[in-house]
CSV table of C-alpha atoms in Angstrom, one decimal:
chain,number,residue,atom,x,y,z
A,1162,MET,CA,54.3,158.4,96.6
A,1163,ALA,CA,55.8,161.9,96.5
A,1164,ASP,CA,55.0,164.4,99.2
A,1165,THR,CA,52.1,166.6,98.1
A,1166,ARG,CA,51.8,169.9,100.0
A,1167,ALA,CA,49.9,173.1,99.3
A,1168,ALA,CA,50.7,176.4,100.9
A,1169,SER,CA,48.1,178.7,102.3
A,1170,HIS,CA,47.1,181.2,99.7
A,1171,ASP,CA,46.8,184.1,102.2
A,1172,GLU,CA,50.4,183.9,103.6
A,1173,PRO,CA,52.7,186.8,102.8
A,1174,GLY,CA,55.6,185.8,100.6
A,1175,LYS,CA,59.2,186.7,100.1
A,1176,THR,CA,61.7,185.8,97.4
A,1177,HIS,CA,64.0,183.1,98.8
A,1178,PHE,CA,67.1,181.4,97.3
A,1179,ALA,CA,67.6,178.4,99.5
A,1180,ASP,CA,70.9,176.7,99.9
A,1181,ALA,CA,72.6,179.5,97.9
A,1182,ARG,CA,76.0,181.2,97.8
A,1183,PRO,CA,76.8,184.6,96.4
A,1184,SER,CA,78.2,184.8,92.8
A,1185,GLU,CA,80.7,187.3,91.6
A,1186,ASP,CA,78.0,189.7,90.4
A,1187,GLY,CA,76.0,189.4,93.6
A,1188,ARG,CA,73.3,187.1,92.4
A,1189,PRO,CA,72.6,183.9,94.4
A,1190,VAL,CA,73.3,180.6,92.8
A,1191,ALA,CA,72.5,177.1,94.1
A,1192,GLY,CA,75.9,175.1,94.5
A,1193,ASN,CA,75.9,171.8,92.7
A,1194,GLY,CA,73.2,170.5,90.4
A,1195,LYS,CA,70.2,172.5,89.0
A,1196,ARG,CA,66.8,173.5,90.3
A,1197,VAL,CA,63.6,173.1,88.3
A,1198,VAL,CA,60.0,174.1,88.8
A,1199,LEU,CA,57.7,172.1,86.7
A,1200,VAL,CA,54.4,174.0,85.9
A,1201,ASN,CA,52.2,171.1,84.8
A,1202,GLY,CA,48.7,170.8,83.7
A,1203,ILE,CA,46.5,169.9,80.7
A,1204,PRO,CA,46.0,172.4,77.8
A,1205,ALA,CA,44.1,175.4,78.9
A,1206,SER,CA,44.7,174.9,82.6
A,1207,GLY,CA,46.5,178.2,83.2
A,1208,LYS,CA,50.1,176.9,83.2
A,1209,SER,CA,51.5,179.9,81.2
A,1210,THR,CA,49.9,182.5,83.5
A,1211,VAL,CA,51.4,180.9,86.5
A,1212,ALA,CA,54.7,180.3,84.9
A,1213,VAL,CA,55.0,183.9,83.6
A,1214,GLU,CA,54.1,185.4,87.0
A,1215,LEU,CA,56.5,183.2,88.8
A,1216,SER,CA,59.3,184.1,86.5
A,1217,LYS,CA,58.6,187.8,86.9
A,1218,HIS,CA,58.6,187.3,90.7
A,1219,THR,CA,61.9,185.3,90.9
A,1220,GLY,CA,63.8,186.2,87.7
A,1221,TRP,CA,64.2,182.5,86.9
A,1222,LEU,CA,64.2,181.6,83.2
A,1223,HIS,CA,60.9,180.4,81.9
A,1224,LEU,CA,60.9,177.7,79.2
A,1225,SER,CA,57.7,176.6,77.6
A,1226,LEU,CA,56.8,173.8,75.2
A,1227,ASP,CA,54.7,176.1,73.0
A,1228,GLY,CA,57.3,178.8,73.2
A,1229,ILE,CA,59.7,176.4,71.5
A,1230,LYS,CA,57.2,174.8,69.1
A,1231,ASN,CA,55.2,177.7,67.9
A,1232,PRO,CA,57.9,179.3,65.6
A,1233,PHE,CA,57.9,176.0,63.7
A,1234,LEU,CA,54.1,176.1,63.4
A,1235,GLN,CA,54.5,179.7,62.0
A,1236,LEU,CA,56.9,178.6,59.3
A,1237,ILE,CA,55.8,175.2,58.3
A,1238,ASP,CA,52.6,174.8,56.3
A,1239,GLY,CA,50.2,171.9,56.5
A,1240,VAL,CA,51.1,170.7,60.0
A,1241,ASP,CA,48.5,168.0,61.1
A,1242,ARG,CA,48.0,166.6,64.5
A,1243,ALA,CA,50.5,163.8,64.0
A,1244,PHE,CA,53.3,166.2,63.0
A,1245,ASN,CA,52.3,168.6,65.7
A,1246,ARG,CA,53.0,165.7,68.2
A,1247,VAL,CA,56.4,165.1,66.6
A,1248,LEU,CA,57.2,168.9,67.0
A,1249,GLY,CA,56.0,168.6,70.6
A,1250,ARG,CA,58.5,165.8,71.3
A,1251,ALA,CA,61.3,167.7,69.6
A,1252,SER,CA,60.5,170.8,71.5
A,1253,TYR,CA,60.5,168.8,74.8
A,1254,GLN,CA,63.9,167.4,74.0
A,1255,ALA,CA,65.1,171.0,73.1
A,1256,ILE,CA,64.0,172.3,76.5
A,1257,TRP,CA,65.9,169.5,78.4
A,1258,SER,CA,68.9,170.0,76.3
A,1259,ILE,CA,69.0,173.7,77.4
A,1260,VAL,CA,68.7,172.6,81.0
A,1261,ALA,CA,71.4,169.9,80.6
A,1262,ASP,CA,73.8,172.4,79.0
A,1263,ALA,CA,73.3,175.1,81.6
A,1264,PRO,CA,75.9,175.6,84.3
A,1265,PRO,CA,75.5,174.1,87.9
A,1266,GLY,CA,73.4,176.4,90.1
A,1267,SER,CA,70.9,177.4,87.3
A,1268,THR,CA,67.2,177.5,88.0
A,1269,PHE,CA,64.5,177.0,85.4
A,1270,ILE,CA,60.6,177.2,85.3
A,1271,ILE,CA,59.4,174.7,82.7
A,1272,ASP,CA,55.8,175.2,81.5
A,1273,ALA,CA,54.3,172.1,79.7
A,1274,TRP,CA,51.7,169.4,79.7
A,1275,PHE,CA,54.1,166.8,80.9
A,1276,GLY,CA,51.6,164.0,80.6
A,1277,PHE,CA,51.9,163.9,76.9
A,1278,GLN,CA,55.0,161.7,77.4
A,1279,PRO,CA,55.6,158.7,79.7
A,1280,LYS,CA,57.0,159.5,83.2
A,1281,GLU,CA,60.1,157.6,82.4
A,1282,VAL,CA,61.0,160.0,79.7
A,1283,LEU,CA,60.8,162.9,82.1
A,1284,ARG,CA,62.9,160.9,84.7
A,1285,ASN,CA,65.6,160.4,82.2
A,1286,TYR,CA,65.7,164.0,81.2
A,1287,LEU,CA,65.9,165.0,84.9
A,1288,LEU,CA,68.8,162.8,85.5
A,1289,GLN,CA,70.7,163.6,82.3
A,1290,ALA,CA,70.3,167.4,83.3
A,1291,ASN,CA,71.5,166.8,86.8
A,1292,VAL,CA,68.5,168.3,88.4
A,1293,THR,CA,68.8,168.0,92.2
A,1294,ARG,CA,66.1,170.2,93.5
A,1295,LEU,CA,62.6,169.8,92.0
A,1296,ALA,CA,59.2,171.4,92.7
A,1297,GLU,CA,56.0,170.8,90.7
A,1298,VAL,CA,53.1,173.2,90.4
A,1299,TRP,CA,49.9,171.2,89.3
A,1300,CYS,CA,47.4,173.5,87.6
A,1301,ASP,CA,44.2,171.7,88.6
A,1302,ILE,CA,41.1,172.5,86.4
A,1303,SER,CA,37.7,170.9,85.7
A,1304,GLY,CA,37.0,169.6,82.2
A,1305,GLU,CA,34.2,172.2,81.8
A,1306,LEU,CA,36.4,175.1,82.7
A,1307,ALA,CA,39.3,173.9,80.5
A,1308,ALA,CA,36.8,173.4,77.6
A,1309,GLU,CA,35.5,176.9,78.0
A,1310,ARG,CA,39.0,178.4,78.1
A,1311,TYR,CA,40.1,176.3,75.0
A,1312,LEU,CA,37.1,177.4,72.9
A,1313,ALA,CA,37.5,181.0,73.9
A,1314,ARG,CA,41.1,181.2,72.4
A,1315,LEU,CA,40.7,178.9,69.3
A,1316,ASP,CA,41.1,181.9,67.1
A,1317,GLN,CA,44.4,182.7,68.7
A,1318,ARG,CA,46.0,179.3,68.2
A,1319,LEU,CA,48.3,178.6,65.3
A,1320,PRO,CA,47.4,176.1,62.6
A,1321,GLY,CA,48.5,172.6,63.6
A,1322,HIS,CA,47.0,172.7,67.0
A,1323,PRO,CA,43.7,170.8,67.5
A,1324,GLY,CA,40.5,172.6,66.9
A,1325,LYS,CA,37.1,172.4,68.6
A,1326,GLU,CA,36.9,168.7,67.8
A,1327,TYR,CA,39.4,168.3,70.6
A,1328,VAL,CA,37.1,169.5,73.3
A,1329,PRO,CA,35.5,166.2,74.3
A,1330,GLU,CA,39.0,164.6,74.5
A,1331,LEU,CA,40.1,167.5,76.7
A,1332,ILE,CA,37.3,167.1,79.1
A,1333,ALA,CA,38.0,163.4,79.4
A,1334,LEU,CA,41.7,164.2,79.9
A,1335,ALA,CA,40.9,166.5,82.7
A,1336,ASN,CA,39.1,163.8,84.6
A,1337,ARG,CA,42.1,161.4,84.5
A,1338,ALA,CA,45.2,163.7,84.4
A,1339,GLU,CA,47.5,163.8,87.4
A,1340,PRO,CA,50.9,165.3,88.4
A,1341,MET,CA,54.2,163.6,87.6
A,1342,ALA,CA,55.0,163.7,91.3
A,1343,PHE,CA,58.7,163.1,91.3
A,1344,GLY,CA,58.9,165.6,94.1
A,1345,PRO,CA,56.6,167.7,96.2
A,1346,VAL,CA,53.5,169.0,94.4
A,1347,TYR,CA,51.7,172.3,94.8
A,1348,LEU,CA,48.0,172.4,93.9
A,1349,ALA,CA,47.1,175.5,92.1
A,1350,ARG,CA,43.4,175.3,91.6
A,1351,GLN,CA,42.2,177.2,88.6
A,1352,ASN,CA,38.9,178.2,90.1
A,1353,GLN,CA,40.7,180.1,92.9
A,1354,PHE,CA,43.2,182.9,93.1
A,1355,VAL,CA,46.8,181.6,92.9
A,1356,ASP,CA,49.0,183.5,95.3
A,1357,ILE,CA,52.4,183.8,93.7
A,1358,ASN,CA,54.0,185.0,96.9
A,1359,ALA,CA,52.8,181.9,98.8
A,1360,LEU,CA,53.8,179.7,95.8
A,1361,ASN,CA,57.3,181.2,95.9
A,1362,ASP,CA,57.6,180.6,99.6
A,1363,TRP,CA,56.6,177.0,99.1
A,1364,ILE,CA,59.1,176.4,96.4
A,1365,ALA,CA,61.9,178.0,98.5
A,1366,GLN,CA,61.0,175.5,101.3
A,1367,VAL,CA,61.0,172.6,98.8
A,1368,PHE,CA,64.4,173.6,97.3
A,1369,GLU,CA,66.0,173.3,100.7
A,1370,SER,CA,66.2,169.5,100.3
A,1371,PRO,CA,67.4,167.5,97.3
A,1372,VAL,CA,65.1,165.2,95.5
A,1373,ASP,CA,65.7,161.6,94.6
A,1374,ILE,CA,64.7,161.3,91.0
A,1375,ASN,CA,65.2,157.5,91.1
A,1376,LYS,CA,62.6,157.1,93.9
A,1377,PRO,CA,59.4,155.6,92.5
A,1378,ALA,CA,56.8,158.3,91.9
C-alpha cells in the first residue's frame, strides 16, 4: 500500500525544486525522468481549483482532461454519454502522449478523475512517459457536497456531459471512490481550506525520492 501522508494546513510554504540542477536560462530542472502531480477526484470534487492554484504557485504546466476534451464537445454535435466516454479516453491518451514526448526534467500537473479508467492503464502511461517522481492529491468530497456543486453548474457544462440524472450515480461514486495510490497521497478535504503553500511543501518532499511504479498499489 502506498504511503499516504497529509501535510499540516497551517504550515508556511515555499516553492521548492527538489533534486534539481540549474538550466541554461536559470530555471531549475529535475535531472532524469519526469515529475507528475496527479490531482485526482470524482466530478465536482474541486480538482480544477486545486490544480490551477498549484500551477500558478509553481509555474508547472497544468493539463486537464476537460481542457483537452471540451473543444471537441464544442465542435461535434449530438455527443451522447457513450461518445463522451470515447472522447474522454482519447483525451486521456493525448495527455500522456504530451508527457511522454516532453524532455527529461519536465514537471506536469494533471487534473482528472483517474478512476474512470483501470489502474493498469495509468501504470502503463506512467511507465511509457518515464515518470520517476510522482505525487497524488486526492480531492476528498462527500456525495452530498459533490451533488450540490454538480447541480449548481449544470448550465455551464457543454452538451455531451451527463445532466442532473447523473447525480444519484455521482453520490454513489463518492462513497466508493479512492486514490490511485501509486505513490504518496495528499488528502485535500473539500469541506476545509486547502493550503497551497503546505501542499507545495509536501510535493517538494515527495519529489525528493523516486517512485517505483511497478510496486503494487
